[in-house]
Amino acid sequence: MLILLPPSEGKTPPKAGEPLDLTELSFARLAKTRKAVLAALIRFCRTDPTAAAVALGLGPTQAGHVRTNTQLKRAPAAPALDIYTGVLFEALDAGSLRHAERARLNRLVAISSALFGLVRPDDRIPAYRLSGDTTLPDLGPMSSVWRGQVSAQLELEAGLILDLRSGTYVALGPVPSAVADRSVIGRILHEHAGKRSIVSHHNKATKGRLVRSLVEASSLPGSIPDLLDALSSLGYVVELQPTRKTGVPAVVDVIVSEI
């Protein structure tokens, strides 16, 4: 099973540690593009910091992120789960997992990244600023840079795929049609007074708790029906929305009533 997560825009820089080593990252097929994106980001931030701030969506008080990007090859690196912060990762609370559960989490989860394509939770990376909807002058939109390669990587992954990424990061590498029949998109819906809607904060928190629940479970689902049964047994209210198009994953709605 593979669970796909979005990253967080907020990141916690490690205070110490060895710098990034691209050769140590998982998904080695992405290495060449990682090197190109890293070089282009550093070059952009060094040569035109004002334009870089605009492209990265940074305000006047966030200029430090541009300077941070210029030091990415020398900055301390740490496991991705220690770098990414935000609602989803706080709800996941990986730091409180037992050793065996943390190892299972690292096997099950891949985090989407505009800089690295995909990373495992324990891959060591520096804190960086680069969103999935950014365009770099030398390379173009990140979706164009990564789409084919990340999708090709997903096609190589065995077993069930649960895609919990946001739309911006799905664009970096959609689940390919070849594995759509064993893939499902997870969607969190808030139900109130008979109406359902997507609420950003609760959406992220529920995804974090859901991943933790699956990691703590004694067995892992191997098919979409198994996933529905597993989530139901873990206390989640779920509904499957079958796909109407060949090559497009089904959707599983997780219904929550409290925010």
Coordinates of N, CA, C and O in Angstrom, one line a residue, residues 46-208:
R46 N 19.3 33.6 -5.8 CA 20.6 34.4 -5.7 C 20.6 35.5 -6.7 O 21.1 36.6 -6.3
T47 N 20.2 35.3 -7.9 CA 20.4 36.3 -9.0 C 19.3 37.4 -9.0 O 19.5 38.5 -9.4
D48 N 18.1 37.0 -8.6 CA 17.0 38.0 -8.6 C 16.0 37.8 -7.4 O 14.9 37.3 -7.6
P49 N 16.5 38.1 -6.2 CA 15.7 37.8 -5.0 C 14.3 38.5 -5.0 O 13.4 37.9 -4.4
T50 N 14.2 39.7 -5.6 CA 12.9 40.4 -5.6 C 11.9 39.6 -6.4 O 10.8 39.3 -6.0
A51 N 12.3 39.2 -7.6 CA 11.4 38.4 -8.5 C 11.2 37.0 -7.9 O 10.0 36.5 -8.0
A52 N 12.2 36.5 -7.2 CA 12.0 35.2 -6.6 C 10.9 35.2 -5.5 O 10.1 34.3 -5.3
A53 N 11.0 36.3 -4.7 CA 10.0 36.5 -3.6 C 8.6 36.5 -4.2 O 7.6 35.9 -3.6
V54 N 8.4 37.2 -5.3 CA 7.1 37.3 -5.9 C 6.6 35.9 -6.4 O 5.5 35.5 -6.2
A55 N 7.6 35.2 -7.1 CA 7.2 33.9 -7.7 C 6.9 32.9 -6.6 O 6.1 32.0 -6.8
L56 N 7.6 33.0 -5.5 CA 7.3 32.1 -4.4 C 6.2 32.5 -3.5 O 5.9 31.8 -2.5
G57 N 5.5 33.6 -3.8 CA 4.4 34.1 -3.0 C 4.7 34.6 -1.7 O 4.0 34.5 -0.7
L58 N 5.9 35.2 -1.5 CA 6.4 35.7 -0.2 C 6.1 37.2 -0.1 O 6.3 38.0 -1.0
G59 N 5.7 37.6 1.1 CA 5.5 39.0 1.4 C 6.8 39.7 1.8 O 7.8 39.1 2.0
P60 N 6.7 41.0 2.1 CA 7.9 41.8 2.5 C 8.6 41.3 3.8 O 9.8 41.4 3.9
T61 N 7.8 40.7 4.7 CA 8.4 40.2 6.0 C 8.9 38.8 5.8 O 9.4 38.2 6.8
Q62 N 8.8 38.2 4.6 CA 9.3 36.8 4.4 C 10.5 36.7 3.5 O 10.8 35.6 3.0
A63 N 11.2 37.8 3.4 CA 12.4 37.7 2.5 C 13.4 36.7 3.0 O 14.2 36.2 2.2
G64 N 13.4 36.4 4.3 CA 14.3 35.4 4.8 C 14.2 34.0 4.1 O 15.2 33.3 4.0
H65 N 13.0 33.7 3.6 CA 12.9 32.4 2.9 C 13.7 32.4 1.6 O 14.1 31.3 1.2
V66 N 13.8 33.6 1.0 CA 14.6 33.6 -0.3 C 16.0 33.4 0.1 O 16.7 32.6 -0.6
R67 N 16.5 34.0 1.1 CA 17.9 33.8 1.5 C 18.1 32.3 1.9 O 19.2 31.7 1.6
T68 N 17.2 31.7 2.6 CA 17.3 30.3 3.0 C 17.4 29.4 1.8 O 18.2 28.5 1.8
N69 N 16.7 29.7 0.7 CA 16.7 28.9 -0.5 C 18.1 29.0 -1.1 O 18.5 28.0 -1.8
T70 N 18.9 30.1 -0.9 CA 20.2 30.1 -1.5 C 21.2 29.2 -0.8 O 22.3 29.0 -1.4
Q71 N 20.9 28.8 0.4 CA 21.8 28.0 1.2 C 21.4 26.5 1.2 O 21.9 25.8 2.1
L72 N 20.5 26.0 0.4 CA 19.9 24.7 0.5 C 21.0 23.6 0.4 O 20.8 22.5 1.0
K73 N 22.0 23.8 -0.3 CA 23.0 22.7 -0.4 C 23.9 22.6 0.9 O 24.5 21.6 1.1
R74 N 23.9 23.7 1.7 CA 24.7 23.7 2.9 C 23.9 23.6 4.2 O 24.5 23.4 5.2
A75 N 22.6 23.8 4.1 CA 21.8 23.9 5.3 C 21.6 22.5 5.9 O 21.7 21.5 5.2
P76 N 21.5 22.5 7.2 CA 21.2 21.2 7.9 C 20.0 20.6 7.4 O 19.0 21.2 7.0
A77 N 20.0 19.2 7.3 CA 18.8 18.5 6.8 C 18.4 17.6 8.0 O 19.1 17.3 8.9
A78 N 17.1 17.2 7.9 CA 16.5 16.3 8.9 C 15.4 15.5 8.3 O 15.0 15.8 7.1
P79 N 14.9 14.5 8.9 CA 13.8 13.7 8.3 C 12.6 14.6 7.9 O 12.3 15.6 8.6
A80 N 12.0 14.3 6.8 CA 10.9 15.2 6.2 C 9.8 15.4 7.2 O 9.3 16.5 7.3
L81 N 9.5 14.4 8.0 CA 8.4 14.5 9.0 C 8.8 15.5 10.1 O 7.9 16.0 10.8
D82 N 10.1 15.8 10.3 CA 10.5 16.8 11.3 C 10.6 18.2 10.6 O 10.6 19.2 11.4
I83 N 10.6 18.2 9.3 CA 10.7 19.5 8.6 C 9.3 20.0 8.3 O 9.0 21.2 8.6
Y84 N 8.4 19.2 7.9 CA 7.0 19.6 7.5 C 6.2 19.8 8.8 O 6.2 19.0 9.7
T85 N 5.6 21.0 8.9 CA 4.7 21.3 10.0 C 3.3 21.6 9.4 O 3.1 21.5 8.3
G86 N 2.4 22.0 10.3 CA 1.1 22.3 9.8 C 0.0 21.3 10.3 O 0.4 20.3 11.0
V87 N -1.2 21.5 10.0 CA -2.3 20.8 10.6 C -2.3 19.3 10.4 O -2.4 18.5 11.3
L88 N -2.0 18.9 9.2 CA -2.0 17.5 8.9 C -0.9 16.8 9.7 O -1.2 15.7 10.3
F89 N 0.3 17.3 9.7 CA 1.4 16.6 10.3 C 1.3 16.7 11.9 O 1.8 15.8 12.6
E90 N 0.7 17.8 12.3 CA 0.4 17.9 13.8 C -0.6 16.8 14.2 O -0.4 16.2 15.3
A91 N -1.6 16.6 13.4 CA -2.6 15.6 13.7 C -2.0 14.2 13.6 O -2.4 13.3 14.4
L92 N -1.1 14.0 12.6 CA -0.4 12.7 12.5 C 0.4 12.4 13.7 O 0.5 11.2 14.2
D93 N 1.1 13.4 14.2 CA 1.9 13.3 15.5 C 2.8 12.1 15.4 O 2.9 11.2 16.3
A94 N 3.7 12.1 14.4 CA 4.6 10.9 14.2 C 5.6 10.7 15.3 O 6.0 9.6 15.6
G95 N 5.9 11.8 16.0 CA 6.9 11.7 17.1 C 6.4 10.8 18.2 O 7.3 10.3 19.0
S96 N 5.1 10.6 18.4 CA 4.6 9.8 19.5 C 4.4 8.3 19.0 O 4.0 7.5 19.8
L97 N 4.7 8.0 17.8 CA 4.5 6.6 17.3 C 5.6 5.8 17.9 O 6.7 6.2 18.1
R98 N 5.3 4.5 18.1 CA 6.3 3.5 18.5 C 7.3 3.3 17.4 O 7.0 3.6 16.2
H99 N 8.4 2.7 17.7 CA 9.5 2.5 16.7 C 9.0 1.7 15.5 O 9.2 2.1 14.3
A100 N 8.3 0.6 15.7 CA 7.8 -0.2 14.6 C 6.7 0.5 13.8 O 6.7 0.3 12.6
E101 N 5.9 1.4 14.5 CA 4.9 2.1 13.7 C 5.5 3.2 12.9 O 5.1 3.5 11.8
R102 N 6.6 3.8 13.4 CA 7.3 4.8 12.6 C 7.9 4.2 11.4 O 7.9 4.7 10.3
A103 N 8.5 3.0 11.5 CA 9.1 2.3 10.4 C 8.0 1.9 9.4 O 8.2 2.0 8.2
R104 N 6.8 1.5 9.9 CA 5.7 1.2 9.0 C 5.2 2.5 8.2 O 4.9 2.5 7.0
L105 N 5.2 3.6 8.9 CA 4.8 4.9 8.3 C 5.8 5.2 7.2 O 5.4 5.6 6.1
N106 N 7.1 5.0 7.4 CA 8.0 5.3 6.4 C 7.9 4.4 5.1 O 8.2 4.9 4.0
R107 N 7.4 3.2 5.3 CA 7.2 2.3 4.2 C 5.9 2.6 3.4 O 5.9 2.5 2.2
L108 N 4.9 3.1 4.2 CA 3.6 3.3 3.6 C 3.4 4.7 2.9 O 2.7 4.8 1.9
V109 N 4.1 5.7 3.4 CA 3.8 7.1 3.0 C 4.8 7.7 2.1 O 6.0 7.4 2.2
A110 N 4.3 8.4 1.1 CA 5.2 9.3 0.3 C 4.6 10.7 0.3 O 3.4 10.8 0.1
I111 N 5.5 11.7 0.5 CA 5.0 13.0 0.6 C 5.4 13.8 -0.7 O 6.6 13.7 -1.1
S112 N 4.4 14.4 -1.3 CA 4.7 15.1 -2.6 C 5.5 16.4 -2.3 O 5.3 17.0 -1.2
S113 N 6.4 16.8 -3.2 CA 7.2 17.9 -3.0 C 7.6 18.6 -4.3 O 8.0 17.9 -5.3
A114 N 7.4 19.9 -4.4 CA 7.8 20.6 -5.6 C 9.3 20.6 -5.8 O 9.7 20.7 -7.0
L115 N 10.1 20.4 -4.8 CA 11.5 20.4 -4.9 C 12.1 19.0 -5.2 O 13.0 18.9 -6.0
F116 N 11.5 18.0 -4.5 CA 12.0 16.7 -4.6 C 11.1 15.7 -5.3 O 11.5 14.5 -5.5
G117 N 9.9 16.1 -5.7 CA 9.0 15.1 -6.4 C 8.2 14.3 -5.4 O 7.1 14.5 -5.2
L118 N 8.9 13.3 -4.8 CA 8.3 12.5 -3.8 C 9.4 12.2 -2.7 O 10.6 12.0 -3.1
V119 N 9.1 12.2 -1.5 CA 10.0 11.8 -0.4 C 9.4 10.9 0.6 O 8.1 11.0 0.8
R120 N 10.1 10.0 1.2 CA 9.6 9.2 2.3 C 9.7 10.1 3.6 O 10.5 11.0 3.6
P121 N 8.9 9.7 4.6 CA 8.9 10.5 5.8 C 10.3 10.6 6.5 O 10.6 11.6 7.1
D122 N 11.1 9.6 6.3 CA 12.4 9.6 7.0 C 13.6 10.1 6.1 O 14.7 10.1 6.5
D123 N 13.2 10.5 4.9 CA 14.3 11.1 4.0 C 14.7 12.4 4.6 O 13.9 13.2 5.0
R124 N 16.0 12.6 4.6 CA 16.6 13.9 5.2 C 16.6 15.0 4.1 O 17.2 14.9 3.1
I125 N 15.9 16.1 4.5 CA 15.8 17.2 3.6 C 16.0 18.5 4.4 O 15.7 18.5 5.6
P126 N 16.3 19.6 3.8 CA 16.4 20.9 4.5 C 15.0 21.6 4.4 O 14.2 21.2 3.6
A127 N 14.8 22.6 5.2 CA 13.7 23.4 5.1 C 13.8 24.3 3.8 O 14.9 24.9 3.6
Y128 N 12.8 24.4 3.0 CA 12.9 25.1 1.8 C 11.5 25.8 1.5 O 10.5 25.6 2.2
R129 N 11.5 26.7 0.6 CA 10.3 27.4 0.1 C 10.1 27.2 -1.4 O 10.8 27.8 -2.2
L130 N 9.2 26.4 -1.8 CA 8.9 26.2 -3.2 C 7.5 25.4 -3.2 O 7.4 24.3 -2.8
S131 N 6.5 26.1 -3.7 CA 5.2 25.5 -3.7 C 4.9 24.8 -5.0 O 5.6 25.1 -6.0
G132 N 3.9 23.9 -5.0 CA 3.6 23.2 -6.2 C 3.1 24.0 -7.4 O 3.2 23.5 -8.5
D133 N 2.6 25.2 -7.1 CA 2.1 26.0 -8.2 C 3.1 27.1 -8.7 O 2.7 28.0 -9.4
T134 N 4.4 27.0 -8.3 CA 5.4 27.9 -8.6 C 5.9 27.6 -10.0 O 6.0 26.5 -10.5
T135 N 6.3 28.7 -10.7 CA 7.0 28.6 -12.0 C 8.5 29.2 -11.8 O 8.6 30.3 -11.3
L136 N 9.5 28.4 -12.1 CA 10.9 28.8 -12.1 C 11.3 29.2 -13.5 O 11.0 28.5 -14.5
P137 N 12.0 30.4 -13.6 CA 12.3 30.9 -15.0 C 13.1 29.9 -15.9 O 12.8 29.8 -17.1
D138 N 14.0 29.1 -15.3 CA 14.8 28.2 -16.1 C 14.0 26.9 -16.5 O 14.5 26.2 -17.4
L139 N 13.0 26.6 -15.7 CA 12.3 25.3 -15.9 C 10.9 25.3 -16.3 O 10.3 24.4 -16.9
G140 N 10.2 26.4 -15.9 CA 8.7 26.4 -16.1 C 7.9 26.0 -14.9 O 8.5 25.9 -13.8
P141 N 6.6 25.8 -15.1 CA 5.8 25.4 -14.0 C 6.2 24.0 -13.4 O 6.6 23.1 -14.1
M142 N 6.1 24.0 -12.0 CA 6.5 22.7 -11.4 C 5.7 21.5 -11.8 O 6.1 20.4 -11.9
S143 N 4.4 21.8 -12.2 CA 3.5 20.7 -12.6 C 4.1 20.1 -13.9 O 4.0 18.9 -14.1
S144 N 4.6 21.0 -14.8 CA 5.2 20.5 -16.1 C 6.5 19.7 -15.8 O 6.8 18.7 -16.5
V145 N 7.2 20.2 -14.9 CA 8.5 19.6 -14.6 C 8.3 18.1 -14.0 O 9.0 17.2 -14.4
W146 N 7.4 18.0 -13.1 CA 7.3 16.7 -12.4 C 6.2 15.7 -12.9 O 6.3 14.5 -12.6
R147 N 5.2 16.2 -13.6 CA 4.1 15.4 -13.9 C 4.4 14.0 -14.4 O 4.0 13.0 -13.9
G148 N 5.1 14.0 -15.5 CA 5.4 12.7 -16.1 C 6.3 11.8 -15.3 O 6.0 10.6 -15.2
Q149 N 7.2 12.3 -14.6 CA 8.1 11.5 -13.8 C 7.5 11.0 -12.5 O 7.7 9.8 -12.2
V150 N 6.7 11.8 -11.8 CA 6.1 11.3 -10.6 C 5.0 10.3 -11.0 O 4.9 9.2 -10.3
S151 N 4.2 10.5 -12.0 CA 3.2 9.5 -12.5 C 3.9 8.2 -12.8 O 3.4 7.1 -12.5
A152 N 5.0 8.3 -13.5 CA 5.7 7.1 -13.9 C 6.2 6.3 -12.6 O 6.2 5.1 -12.6
Q153 N 6.7 7.1 -11.6 CA 7.1 6.4 -10.4 C 5.9 5.7 -9.7 O 6.0 4.6 -9.2
L154 N 4.7 6.4 -9.7 CA 3.6 5.8 -9.1 C 3.1 4.5 -9.8 O 2.6 3.6 -9.1
E155 N 3.3 4.5 -11.1 CA 3.0 3.3 -11.8 C 3.8 2.1 -11.4 O 3.4 0.9 -11.6
L156 N 5.0 2.3 -10.9 CA 5.9 1.2 -10.5 C 5.6 0.7 -9.1 O 6.0 -0.4 -8.7
E157 N 4.8 1.5 -8.3 CA 4.5 1.1 -6.9 C 3.4 0.0 -6.9 O 2.4 0.0 -7.6
A158 N 3.7 -1.0 -6.1 CA 2.8 -2.2 -6.0 C 1.6 -1.9 -5.0 O 1.8 -1.1 -4.1
G159 N 0.5 -2.6 -5.2 CA -0.6 -2.6 -4.2 C -1.5 -1.3 -4.3 O -1.4 -0.6 -5.3
L160 N -2.3 -1.2 -3.3 CA -3.3 -0.1 -3.2 C -2.6 1.2 -3.1 O -1.7 1.4 -2.4
I161 N -3.2 2.2 -3.8 CA -2.7 3.6 -3.6 C -3.9 4.5 -3.1 O -4.9 4.5 -3.7
L162 N -3.6 5.1 -2.0 CA -4.6 6.1 -1.4 C -4.0 7.5 -1.5 O -3.0 7.8 -0.9
D163 N -4.7 8.3 -2.4 CA -4.2 9.6 -2.7 C -4.9 10.6 -1.8 O -6.0 10.9 -2.0
L164 N -4.1 11.2 -0.9 CA -4.7 12.2 0.0 C -4.1 13.6 -0.3 O -4.2 14.5 0.5
R165 N -3.5 13.8 -1.5 CA -2.9 15.0 -1.8 C -3.9 16.1 -2.2 O -5.0 15.8 -2.6
S166 N -3.5 17.3 -2.0 CA -4.4 18.5 -2.5 C -4.2 18.6 -4.0 O -3.3 18.0 -4.6
G167 N -5.1 19.3 -4.6 CA -5.1 19.4 -6.1 C -3.8 20.0 -6.6 O -3.3 19.5 -7.7
T168 N -3.2 20.9 -5.9 CA -1.9 21.5 -6.4 C -0.8 20.4 -6.5 O 0.0 20.4 -7.5
Y169 N -0.8 19.4 -5.6 CA 0.2 18.4 -5.6 C -0.2 17.2 -6.4 O 0.7 16.5 -6.9
V170 N -1.5 17.0 -6.6 CA -1.9 16.0 -7.6 C -1.4 16.3 -9.0 O -0.9 15.5 -9.7
A171 N -1.4 17.7 -9.2 CA -0.9 18.1 -10.6 C 0.5 17.8 -10.8 O 1.0 17.8 -11.9
L172 N 1.3 17.6 -9.7 CA 2.7 17.3 -9.9 C 2.9 15.8 -10.3 O 4.1 15.4 -10.7
G173 N 1.9 15.1 -10.4 CA 2.0 13.7 -10.8 C 0.7 12.9 -10.5 O 0.6 12.2 -9.5
P174 N -0.3 13.0 -11.3 CA -1.6 12.3 -11.1 C -1.3 10.8 -11.1 O -0.4 10.3 -11.7
V175 N -2.2 10.1 -10.4 CA -2.2 8.6 -10.5 C -2.4 8.2 -11.9 O -3.4 8.6 -12.5
P176 N -1.5 7.4 -12.5 CA -1.6 7.1 -13.9 C -2.8 6.1 -14.1 O -3.2 5.3 -13.2
S177 N -3.3 6.1 -15.3 CA -4.5 5.3 -15.7 C -4.2 3.8 -15.5 O -5.1 3.0 -15.2
A178 N -2.9 3.4 -15.7 CA -2.6 2.0 -15.6 C -2.8 1.4 -14.2 O -3.0 0.2 -14.1
V179 N -2.8 2.2 -13.2 CA -3.0 1.7 -11.8 C -4.3 2.3 -11.2 O -4.5 2.2 -10.0
A180 N -5.1 2.9 -12.0 CA -6.3 3.6 -11.4 C -7.3 2.6 -10.8 O -8.0 3.0 -9.8
D181 N -7.3 1.4 -11.3 CA -8.3 0.4 -10.7 C -7.9 -0.1 -9.3 O -8.7 -0.7 -8.6
R182 N -6.7 0.2 -8.9 CA -6.3 -0.1 -7.6 C -5.9 1.1 -6.8 O -5.1 1.1 -5.9
S183 N -6.4 2.2 -7.2 CA -6.2 3.5 -6.5 C -7.5 4.2 -6.1 O -8.5 4.0 -6.8
V184 N -7.4 5.0 -5.1 CA -8.6 5.7 -4.7 C -8.1 7.1 -4.1 O -7.1 7.2 -3.5
I185 N -9.0 8.1 -4.4 CA -8.7 9.4 -4.0 C -9.5 9.7 -2.7 O -10.7 9.4 -2.6
G186 N -8.8 10.1 -1.6 CA -9.5 10.3 -0.3 C -10.0 11.7 -0.2 O -9.2 12.7 -0.5
R187 N -11.2 11.9 0.1 CA -11.8 13.2 0.2 C -12.5 13.3 1.6 O -13.3 12.5 2.0
I188 N -12.3 14.4 2.3 CA -12.9 14.6 3.6 C -14.0 15.6 3.5 O -13.8 16.7 3.0
L189 N -15.2 15.2 3.9 CA -16.4 16.1 3.8 C -17.0 16.3 5.2 O -17.2 15.4 6.0
H190 N -17.3 17.6 5.5 CA -17.9 18.0 6.7 C -19.4 18.0 6.5 O -19.9 18.7 5.6
E191 N -20.2 17.3 7.3 CA -21.6 17.2 7.2 C -22.3 18.0 8.3 O -22.0 17.8 9.5
H192 N -23.1 19.0 7.9 CA -23.8 19.8 8.9 C -25.2 20.2 8.4 O -25.3 20.7 7.2
A193 N -26.2 19.9 9.1 CA -27.6 20.2 8.7 C -27.9 19.7 7.4 O -28.6 20.3 6.6
G194 N -27.5 18.4 7.1 CA -27.8 17.8 5.9 C -27.0 18.2 4.7 O -27.2 17.7 3.6
K195 N -26.0 19.1 4.9 CA -25.2 19.6 3.8 C -23.7 19.2 4.0 O -23.3 19.2 5.1
R196 N -23.1 18.9 2.9 CA -21.7 18.5 3.0 C -20.8 19.5 2.3 O -21.1 20.0 1.2
S197 N -19.6 19.8 2.9 CA -18.7 20.7 2.3 C -17.3 20.3 2.7 O -17.1 19.5 3.7
I198 N -16.3 20.9 2.0 CA -14.9 20.7 2.4 C -14.4 21.9 3.2 O -14.5 23.0 2.8
V199 N -13.9 21.6 4.4 CA -13.4 22.6 5.3 C -11.9 22.4 5.4 O -11.5 21.3 5.9
S200 N -11.1 23.3 5.0 CA -9.6 23.1 4.9 C -9.0 22.6 6.2 O -8.3 21.6 6.1
H201 N -9.2 23.2 7.3 CA -8.5 22.8 8.5 C -8.9 21.4 8.9 O -8.0 20.6 9.2
H202 N -10.2 21.1 8.9 CA -10.6 19.8 9.4 C -10.3 18.8 8.3 O -10.0 17.6 8.7
N203 N -10.2 19.1 7.1 CA -9.8 18.2 6.0 C -8.4 17.7 6.3 O -8.1 16.6 6.3
K204 N -7.5 18.7 6.6 CA -6.1 18.3 6.9 C -5.9 17.5 8.1 O -5.2 16.5 8.2
A205 N -6.6 17.9 9.2 CA -6.5 17.2 10.5 C -7.0 15.8 10.4 O -6.4 14.9 10.9
T206 N -8.1 15.6 9.7 CA -8.7 14.3 9.5 C -7.8 13.4 8.7 O -7.6 12.2 9.0
K207 N -7.1 13.9 7.7 CA -6.2 13.1 6.9 C -5.0 12.7 7.8 O -4.6 11.5 7.7
G208 N -4.5 13.6 8.7 CA -3.4 13.2 9.5 C -3.8 12.1 10.5 O -3.1 11.1 10.7

